[in-house]
Amino acid sequence: TIASSSGDSIIKIWNLDSGQCVKNLHGHIGLVSGIAFNYDASTIASAGFDSTVKLWDVSNGMCLNTFQGHTHPVNSVAFSIDGKIVISGSNDSTIKLWDINSGECIKTLHGHTHSVKSLAVSLDGITIASASQDSTIKIWDIRNGECLKTLEHDNCGIESIKLSFDNSLLASGGLDHTIKIWDFRTGE
């Protein structure tokens, strides 16, 4: 199963074997800019330009919860490793951590000065990375909200980041058409 999102406000669930769309999830108003499966693929989180984050049950297509608190469009979402927290990054320059059960924002991370475009969650369940159009990648401890380090991307906004499978490397894609590879542990 894979999922896709687009500017038509619909999240589509696809069967990989048949190539057919098996579900359409309706609920956002406008562009759905990011989606993420939890680790057992039973739930999807979606980021919308309507400034909301939504949780969806993959089996029945129902919206389980809507998280409101960002003041600008939401660009990216991710699940914590244990699946108990949804993390969102927004054009309001913040990262929010949401309790999946209560729907409450449990922490807001401040530090970026421009839109947060992408998120990556480490396997340790403690650290996340955020990429921003302010030309930085920030590494955070989600337990206390502390920014552990800031990586500079040569005065160029960053659109996307991904951690390697073993979490040793972090790749970033910038608006300058470059991809940089970082040592995730040292930031070099």
PDB file of C-alpha atoms in Angstrom:
ATOM      1  CA  THR A   1       0.000   0.000   0.000  1.00  0.00           C
ATOM      2  CA  ILE A   2       1.175   3.492  -0.812  1.00  0.00           C
ATOM      3  CA  ALA A   3      -0.456   6.884  -0.373  1.00  0.00           C
ATOM      4  CA  SER A   4      -0.292  10.085  -2.399  1.00  0.00           C
ATOM      5  CA  SER A   5      -1.378  13.648  -1.798  1.00  0.00           C
ATOM      6  CA  SER A   6      -1.856  16.611  -4.097  1.00  0.00           C
ATOM      7  CA  GLY A   7      -3.337  20.020  -4.694  1.00  0.00           C
ATOM      8  CA  ASP A   8      -6.876  18.663  -5.111  1.00  0.00           C
ATOM      9  CA  SER A   9      -7.121  18.160  -1.292  1.00  0.00           C
ATOM     10  CA  ILE A  10      -7.494  14.374  -1.676  1.00  0.00           C
ATOM     11  CA  ILE A  11      -5.240  11.702  -0.195  1.00  0.00           C
ATOM     12  CA  LYS A  12      -5.301   8.547  -2.286  1.00  0.00           C
ATOM     13  CA  ILE A  13      -4.523   5.038  -1.010  1.00  0.00           C
ATOM     14  CA  TRP A  14      -3.174   2.737  -3.719  1.00  0.00           C
ATOM     15  CA  ASN A  15      -2.893  -1.028  -4.013  1.00  0.00           C
ATOM     16  CA  LEU A  16       0.611  -1.792  -5.257  1.00  0.00           C
ATOM     17  CA  ASP A  17      -0.320  -5.108  -6.860  1.00  0.00           C
ATOM     18  CA  SER A  18      -3.211  -3.814  -8.960  1.00  0.00           C
ATOM     19  CA  GLY A  19      -2.066  -0.203  -9.312  1.00  0.00           C
ATOM     20  CA  GLN A  20      -5.595   0.869  -8.462  1.00  0.00           C
ATOM     21  CA  CYS A  21      -6.701   3.603  -6.086  1.00  0.00           C
ATOM     22  CA  VAL A  22      -8.626   1.833  -3.314  1.00  0.00           C
ATOM     23  CA  LYS A  23      -9.573   4.823  -1.130  1.00  0.00           C
ATOM     24  CA  ASN A  24      -9.929   8.586  -1.357  1.00  0.00           C
ATOM     25  CA  LEU A  25      -9.571  10.486   1.899  1.00  0.00           C
ATOM     26  CA  HIS A  26     -11.394  13.820   1.958  1.00  0.00           C
ATOM     27  CA  GLY A  27     -11.071  16.393   4.723  1.00  0.00           C
ATOM     28  CA  HIS A  28      -8.445  19.033   4.005  1.00  0.00           C
ATOM     29  CA  ILE A  29      -9.315  22.304   2.332  1.00  0.00           C
ATOM     30  CA  GLY A  30      -6.741  22.926  -0.386  1.00  0.00           C
ATOM     31  CA  LEU A  31      -3.310  21.432  -0.967  1.00  0.00           C
ATOM     32  CA  VAL A  32      -2.239  18.380   1.041  1.00  0.00           C
ATOM     33  CA  SER A  33       1.503  19.013   1.209  1.00  0.00           C
ATOM     34  CA  GLY A  34       2.771  16.005   3.139  1.00  0.00           C
ATOM     35  CA  ILE A  35       1.775  12.566   4.342  1.00  0.00           C
ATOM     36  CA  ALA A  36       3.350   9.881   6.497  1.00  0.00           C
ATOM     37  CA  PHE A  37       2.425   6.350   7.523  1.00  0.00           C
ATOM     38  CA  ASN A  38       2.928   5.194  11.082  1.00  0.00           C
ATOM     39  CA  TYR A  39       5.248   2.197  11.438  1.00  0.00           C
ATOM     40  CA  ASP A  40       2.588  -0.509  11.097  1.00  0.00           C
ATOM     41  CA  ALA A  41       0.890   1.366   8.206  1.00  0.00           C
ATOM     42  CA  SER A  42      -2.461   1.476  10.011  1.00  0.00           C
ATOM     43  CA  THR A  43      -2.575   5.262  10.275  1.00  0.00           C
ATOM     44  CA  ILE A  44      -1.666   8.181   8.019  1.00  0.00           C
ATOM     45  CA  ALA A  45      -0.882  11.708   9.151  1.00  0.00           C
ATOM     46  CA  SER A  46      -1.416  14.473   6.614  1.00  0.00           C
ATOM     47  CA  ALA A  47      -0.207  18.085   6.440  1.00  0.00           C
ATOM     48  CA  GLY A  48      -2.432  20.671   4.841  1.00  0.00           C
ATOM     49  CA  PHE A  49      -2.256  24.189   3.532  1.00  0.00           C
ATOM     50  CA  ASP A  50      -5.411  24.704   5.630  1.00  0.00           C
ATOM     51  CA  SER A  51      -2.962  24.875   8.603  1.00  0.00           C
ATOM     52  CA  THR A  52      -4.119  21.530  10.001  1.00  0.00           C
ATOM     53  CA  VAL A  53      -2.703  18.074  10.571  1.00  0.00           C
ATOM     54  CA  LYS A  54      -5.106  15.174  10.213  1.00  0.00           C
ATOM     55  CA  LEU A  55      -4.923  11.534  11.313  1.00  0.00           C
ATOM     56  CA  TRP A  56      -6.558   8.875   9.161  1.00  0.00           C
ATOM     57  CA  ASP A  57      -7.451   5.216   9.684  1.00  0.00           C
ATOM     58  CA  VAL A  58      -6.075   3.423   6.608  1.00  0.00           C
ATOM     59  CA  SER A  59      -8.484   0.476   6.869  1.00  0.00           C
ATOM     60  CA  ASN A  60     -11.709   2.490   6.671  1.00  0.00           C
ATOM     61  CA  GLY A  61     -10.539   5.915   5.422  1.00  0.00           C
ATOM     62  CA  MET A  62     -12.046   7.775   8.376  1.00  0.00           C
ATOM     63  CA  CYS A  63     -10.480  10.913   9.811  1.00  0.00           C
ATOM     64  CA  LEU A  64      -9.562  10.082  13.408  1.00  0.00           C
ATOM     65  CA  ASN A  65      -8.511  13.542  14.548  1.00  0.00           C
ATOM     66  CA  THR A  66      -7.662  17.025  13.340  1.00  0.00           C
ATOM     67  CA  PHE A  67      -4.823  18.889  15.037  1.00  0.00           C
ATOM     68  CA  GLN A  68      -5.135  22.669  14.965  1.00  0.00           C
ATOM     69  CA  GLY A  69      -2.544  25.106  16.234  1.00  0.00           C
ATOM     70  CA  HIS A  70      -0.291  26.128  13.367  1.00  0.00           C
ATOM     71  CA  THR A  71      -0.957  29.646  12.115  1.00  0.00           C
ATOM     72  CA  HIS A  72       0.228  29.037   8.539  1.00  0.00           C
ATOM     73  CA  PRO A  73       0.205  26.107   6.079  1.00  0.00           C
ATOM     74  CA  VAL A  74       1.718  22.838   7.296  1.00  0.00           C
ATOM     75  CA  ASN A  75       4.392  21.404   4.976  1.00  0.00           C
ATOM     76  CA  SER A  76       5.498  18.136   6.524  1.00  0.00           C
ATOM     77  CA  VAL A  77       4.522  15.450   9.002  1.00  0.00           C
ATOM     78  CA  ALA A  78       6.205  12.454  10.601  1.00  0.00           C
ATOM     79  CA  PHE A  79       5.457   9.907  13.293  1.00  0.00           C
ATOM     80  CA  SER A  80       7.669   9.270  16.292  1.00  0.00           C
ATOM     81  CA  ILE A  81       9.205   5.799  16.297  1.00  0.00           C
ATOM     82  CA  ASP A  82       6.764   4.571  18.958  1.00  0.00           C
ATOM     83  CA  GLY A  83       3.821   6.044  17.004  1.00  0.00           C
ATOM     84  CA  LYS A  84       2.549   8.054  19.985  1.00  0.00           C
ATOM     85  CA  ILE A  85       3.503  11.477  18.620  1.00  0.00           C
ATOM     86  CA  VAL A  86       2.887  13.192  15.288  1.00  0.00           C
ATOM     87  CA  ILE A  87       5.430  15.862  14.392  1.00  0.00           C
ATOM     88  CA  SER A  88       4.549  18.708  12.031  1.00  0.00           C
ATOM     89  CA  GLY A  89       6.547  21.482  10.377  1.00  0.00           C
ATOM     90  CA  SER A  90       4.913  24.656   9.123  1.00  0.00           C
ATOM     91  CA  ASN A  91       5.305  27.935   7.271  1.00  0.00           C
ATOM     92  CA  ASP A  92       4.877  29.548  10.702  1.00  0.00           C
ATOM     93  CA  SER A  93       8.535  28.488  11.354  1.00  0.00           C
ATOM     94  CA  THR A  94       7.594  26.061  14.131  1.00  0.00           C
ATOM     95  CA  ILE A  95       7.626  22.337  14.699  1.00  0.00           C
ATOM     96  CA  LYS A  96       4.786  20.949  16.783  1.00  0.00           C
ATOM     97  CA  LEU A  97       4.599  17.631  18.605  1.00  0.00           C
ATOM     98  CA  TRP A  98       1.066  16.266  18.915  1.00  0.00           C
ATOM     99  CA  ASP A  99      -0.180  13.549  21.256  1.00  0.00           C
ATOM    100  CA  ILE A 100      -1.851  11.054  18.935  1.00  0.00           C
ATOM    101  CA  ASN A 101      -4.463  10.038  21.529  1.00  0.00           C
ATOM    102  CA  SER A 102      -5.532  13.376  22.994  1.00  0.00           C
ATOM    103  CA  GLY A 103      -4.867  15.523  19.925  1.00  0.00           C
ATOM    104  CA  GLU A 104      -3.155  18.077  22.139  1.00  0.00           C
ATOM    105  CA  CYS A 105      -0.010  19.921  21.141  1.00  0.00           C
ATOM    106  CA  ILE A 106       2.493  18.764  23.756  1.00  0.00           C
ATOM    107  CA  LYS A 107       5.433  20.856  22.590  1.00  0.00           C
ATOM    108  CA  THR A 108       6.246  23.610  20.107  1.00  0.00           C
ATOM    109  CA  LEU A 109       9.838  23.901  18.929  1.00  0.00           C
ATOM    110  CA  HIS A 110      11.062  27.388  18.041  1.00  0.00           C
ATOM    111  CA  GLY A 111      14.355  28.143  16.343  1.00  0.00           C
ATOM    112  CA  HIS A 112      13.845  28.398  12.609  1.00  0.00           C
ATOM    113  CA  THR A 113      13.298  31.846  11.095  1.00  0.00           C
ATOM    114  CA  HIS A 114      11.480  30.692   7.963  1.00  0.00           C
ATOM    115  CA  SER A 115       9.204  27.872   6.779  1.00  0.00           C
ATOM    116  CA  VAL A 116       9.928  24.350   8.029  1.00  0.00           C
ATOM    117  CA  LYS A 117       9.787  22.216   4.885  1.00  0.00           C
ATOM    118  CA  SER A 118      10.877  18.707   5.894  1.00  0.00           C
ATOM    119  CA  LEU A 119      11.298  16.449   8.932  1.00  0.00           C
ATOM    120  CA  ALA A 120      13.275  13.285   9.674  1.00  0.00           C
ATOM    121  CA  VAL A 121      12.904  11.090  12.752  1.00  0.00           C
ATOM    122  CA  SER A 122      15.856   9.122  14.092  1.00  0.00           C
ATOM    123  CA  LEU A 123      15.605   5.508  15.168  1.00  0.00           C
ATOM    124  CA  ASP A 124      16.627   6.402  18.738  1.00  0.00           C
ATOM    125  CA  GLY A 125      13.152   7.856  19.264  1.00  0.00           C
ATOM    126  CA  ILE A 126      14.712  10.939  20.828  1.00  0.00           C
ATOM    127  CA  THR A 127      16.100  13.105  18.045  1.00  0.00           C
ATOM    128  CA  ILE A 128      14.510  14.622  14.988  1.00  0.00           C
ATOM    129  CA  ALA A 129      15.879  16.809  12.221  1.00  0.00           C
ATOM    130  CA  SER A 130      14.059  19.728  10.623  1.00  0.00           C
ATOM    131  CA  ALA A 131      14.915  21.526   7.394  1.00  0.00           C
ATOM    132  CA  SER A 132      13.938  25.093   6.674  1.00  0.00           C
ATOM    133  CA  GLN A 133      13.991  27.733   4.007  1.00  0.00           C
ATOM    134  CA  ASP A 134      16.162  29.700   6.469  1.00  0.00           C
ATOM    135  CA  SER A 135      19.096  27.600   5.112  1.00  0.00           C
ATOM    136  CA  THR A 136      19.436  25.470   8.239  1.00  0.00           C
ATOM    137  CA  ILE A 137      18.879  21.952   9.435  1.00  0.00           C
ATOM    138  CA  LYS A 138      18.263  21.714  13.154  1.00  0.00           C
ATOM    139  CA  ILE A 139      18.689  18.573  15.237  1.00  0.00           C
ATOM    140  CA  TRP A 140      16.307  18.468  18.212  1.00  0.00           C
ATOM    141  CA  ASP A 141      15.841  16.423  21.377  1.00  0.00           C
ATOM    142  CA  ILE A 142      12.068  15.907  21.462  1.00  0.00           C
ATOM    143  CA  ARG A 143      12.080  15.060  25.163  1.00  0.00           C
ATOM    144  CA  ASN A 144      12.921  18.621  26.191  1.00  0.00           C
ATOM    145  CA  GLY A 145      12.648  20.576  22.920  1.00  0.00           C
ATOM    146  CA  GLU A 146      16.325  21.537  22.947  1.00  0.00           C
ATOM    147  CA  CYS A 147      18.081  22.269  19.665  1.00  0.00           C
ATOM    148  CA  LEU A 148      21.213  20.113  19.838  1.00  0.00           C
ATOM    149  CA  LYS A 149      22.924  21.468  16.720  1.00  0.00           C
ATOM    150  CA  THR A 150      22.357  23.593  13.670  1.00  0.00           C
ATOM    151  CA  LEU A 151      23.752  22.712  10.237  1.00  0.00           C
ATOM    152  CA  GLU A 152      24.167  25.500   7.655  1.00  0.00           C
ATOM    153  CA  HIS A 153      23.322  24.832   4.000  1.00  0.00           C
ATOM    154  CA  ASP A 154      25.241  27.692   2.288  1.00  0.00           C
ATOM    155  CA  ASN A 155      22.564  30.411   2.369  1.00  0.00           C
ATOM    156  CA  CYS A 156      20.097  28.305   0.468  1.00  0.00           C
ATOM    157  CA  GLY A 157      16.632  27.180   1.497  1.00  0.00           C
ATOM    158  CA  ILE A 158      16.278  23.457   2.117  1.00  0.00           C
ATOM    159  CA  GLU A 159      13.317  21.596   0.664  1.00  0.00           C
ATOM    160  CA  SER A 160      13.912  18.048   1.829  1.00  0.00           C
ATOM    161  CA  ILE A 161      15.904  15.888   4.246  1.00  0.00           C
ATOM    162  CA  LYS A 162      16.139  12.124   4.676  1.00  0.00           C
ATOM    163  CA  LEU A 163      18.024   9.948   7.141  1.00  0.00           C
ATOM    164  CA  SER A 164      19.838   6.850   5.932  1.00  0.00           C
ATOM    165  CA  PHE A 165      18.420   3.523   7.085  1.00  0.00           C
ATOM    166  CA  ASP A 166      21.098   3.171   9.794  1.00  0.00           C
ATOM    167  CA  ASN A 167      20.773   6.858  10.798  1.00  0.00           C
ATOM    168  CA  SER A 168      24.466   7.514  10.155  1.00  0.00           C
ATOM    169  CA  LEU A 169      23.896   9.951   7.270  1.00  0.00           C
ATOM    170  CA  LEU A 170      21.489  12.792   6.607  1.00  0.00           C
ATOM    171  CA  ALA A 171      20.879  13.980   3.046  1.00  0.00           C
ATOM    172  CA  SER A 172      19.541  17.457   2.320  1.00  0.00           C
ATOM    173  CA  GLY A 173      18.233  18.904  -0.921  1.00  0.00           C
ATOM    174  CA  GLY A 174      18.504  22.651  -1.390  1.00  0.00           C
ATOM    175  CA  LEU A 175      16.960  25.232  -3.654  1.00  0.00           C
ATOM    176  CA  ASP A 176      20.448  25.670  -5.151  1.00  0.00           C
ATOM    177  CA  HIS A 177      19.964  22.268  -6.863  1.00  0.00           C
ATOM    178  CA  THR A 178      22.514  20.550  -4.617  1.00  0.00           C
ATOM    179  CA  ILE A 179      22.314  17.526  -2.381  1.00  0.00           C
ATOM    180  CA  LYS A 180      24.523  17.520   0.677  1.00  0.00           C
ATOM    181  CA  ILE A 181      25.383  14.470   2.732  1.00  0.00           C
ATOM    182  CA  TRP A 182      25.982  15.035   6.442  1.00  0.00           C
ATOM    183  CA  ASP A 183      27.253  12.799   9.212  1.00  0.00           C
ATOM    184  CA  PHE A 184      24.131  12.761  11.393  1.00  0.00           C
ATOM    185  CA  ARG A 185      26.037  12.179  14.625  1.00  0.00           C
ATOM    186  CA  THR A 186      28.658  14.935  14.199  1.00  0.00           C
ATOM    187  CA  GLY A 187      26.960  17.353  11.803  1.00  0.00           C
ATOM    188  CA  GLU A 188      30.012  17.399   9.534  1.00  0.00           C
TER     189      GLU A 188
END
